[in-house]
Amino acid sequence: MSKYDELYNRIRKEIVSGQLLPGAKLPSIRKAAMIYGVSRTTVQNAYFALAADGFIISEPQSGYYIAYRKAKEADKITQTGKSNIIYDLKSGSADKNSFEFSLWRKYMKNALRQDEKLLSYGEAQGEYELRDVLSDYIREKRNVISSPDRIVIGAGHQSLLAILCSLINPKDTVSFPDKSFVQGANLFKDYGFDVKYRFKDAGIIYVSPSHMNETGDIMPNKRRIELVEHSSEMNSLIIEDDYESDFQYNSTPTPSLHALAGGENVVYISSFSNLLLPSIRISFMVLTEELADKYKKQIYRYNQTAGKTEQIALSQYIRDGHLKAQIRKTRRFYTTKTKAFAELLSEEFKNAEIEISENALKIIMRIPFCKTTDIFEENGISVLIESYENGILKIVLNTSAIQQNMFHSAIKALKKAIF
């Protein structure tokens, strides 16, 4: 057996066995020659053969990456729980170029130098310095008026909703706009609440006005006012998840429900996952005065779930003005990506209807389709399938998780799946 065959079989076995995962980058030809002790020509021929057989793909000016598996091989890997996805056009994870890691590391290192603060457990409600800076931030950005004493910090929305569930009447009905927030709905069910969808007379209304549904629609001002008035008449509680309010590119700025209601009957929740990184799990909740009083009386029941070090770092990061700069940068960055991908789609899919969502983070594509929808994953792509009726497929694409140098190959894989 030639050295080229040996190298081909070795890499192929590593791919099929799952040791090399989809999307993983292979060493350059020069580096691989050094690792395997063979000539560059041997490596090049092995890579060419692997690409021809569909095991790897070549990205211009980037290198070689592990591709999706064929049916039998994919089944073997799927049984181990490993994903076959190369092009993530669904999750909304962050692009590494959207965030200045070196700057964040600076603030984390500074927080770690504060020895005295780190010797104690974090405050159950969240570090006061972060709540203080958040009080100023939300007043300026969203006209949400709140003292630091009414703000509660937590690691993600679920931990905050668990606190909220313990403060309100579990006999109430909770209305969600749709079934996309599975974790939130299940949490309310676990606490004994009756969960319904689009239920007008619910005692608790959970809504994300800046991201109403999977296609990124924004609640118009008229509807916001109607919802606030309805809540006041019915004495119902609104939980306003201000998800992606900083990403309203294609519409005029809209007021928060909390501001429209003057803080009455509205619990405001937000986070920094989309502005910074999903791994920075810091969310916050602004309680009504009544709920804040109730929370303080039983604060001994709660532990802080967000890291103290990250809270200290974030408070100084915001105070120094970096969050505002990050918002501007992220807006420009993701707007450019969305528009660029939409333009490429329009060039390749002449028979498709393509539009950019109201928040400019997603692309909605309608196209004739006659296959089963699992064809996308088989081609290494994850997409959100909004609907598939009468031979027309409607998918929602989010480009935030893939880098721009992979756009062409992602569209090529998408085209192969559809046609």
Coordinates of N, CA, C and O in Angstrom, one line a residue, residues 9 42 53 96 120 149 187 206 250 253 282 286 299 313 330 357 366 376 413:
N9 N -6.5 6.5 4.2 CA -7.3 5.6 5.1 C -7.2 6.0 6.6 O -8.2 5.9 7.3
T42 N 2.3 13.8 -1.1 CA 1.5 12.7 -0.5 C 0.3 13.3 0.2 O -0.8 12.8 0.0
D53 N -14.2 12.4 -2.3 CA -15.1 11.4 -1.7 C -16.1 12.0 -0.7 O -16.9 11.3 -0.1
K96 N -16.7 34.9 16.2 CA -15.6 35.3 17.1 C -15.0 36.7 16.7 O -14.4 37.4 17.5
S120 N -15.2 36.4 49.5 CA -16.6 36.2 50.0 C -17.5 35.7 48.9 O -17.2 35.9 47.7
D149 N -31.9 48.6 44.0 CA -32.6 47.6 44.9 C -33.7 46.8 44.3 O -34.1 45.8 44.9
L187 N -40.6 25.6 32.8 CA -40.3 26.1 34.1 C -41.6 26.5 34.8 O -41.8 26.2 36.0
Y206 N -46.2 36.7 29.0 CA -44.8 36.7 28.7 C -44.6 37.1 27.2 O -45.2 36.5 26.3
N250 N -33.9 47.9 11.1 CA -34.7 48.3 10.0 C -36.0 49.0 10.4 O -36.9 49.2 9.6
P253 N -36.7 53.3 16.6 CA -36.7 52.8 17.9 C -38.0 52.7 18.6 O -38.9 53.6 18.4
I282 N -24.9 36.4 32.1 CA -25.4 37.3 33.1 C -26.6 38.0 32.5 O -26.6 38.6 31.5
V286 N -35.8 43.4 36.4 CA -36.3 44.6 37.2 C -37.7 44.2 37.7 O -38.6 44.1 37.0
I299 N -35.2 36.9 50.8 CA -33.9 36.8 50.0 C -33.0 35.7 50.5 O -32.2 35.1 49.7
A313 N -16.2 42.4 36.6 CA -15.6 42.8 35.3 C -16.6 43.5 34.4 O -16.3 44.5 33.8
T330 N -21.3 45.7 17.0 CA -22.0 44.5 16.7 C -23.1 44.7 15.7 O -23.4 43.9 14.8
S357 N -35.2 40.1 7.9 CA -36.2 40.4 9.0 C -36.2 41.8 9.5 O -35.2 42.5 9.2
R366 N -38.3 31.8 1.0 CA -39.4 30.9 0.5 C -39.0 30.4 -0.9 O -38.7 31.1 -1.8
F376 N -31.3 18.7 4.9 CA -30.4 19.7 5.2 C -29.3 19.2 6.2 O -28.1 19.5 6.0
A413 N -23.7 24.2 -0.3 CA -24.3 23.1 0.4 C -25.8 23.2 0.5 O -26.6 22.3 0.4

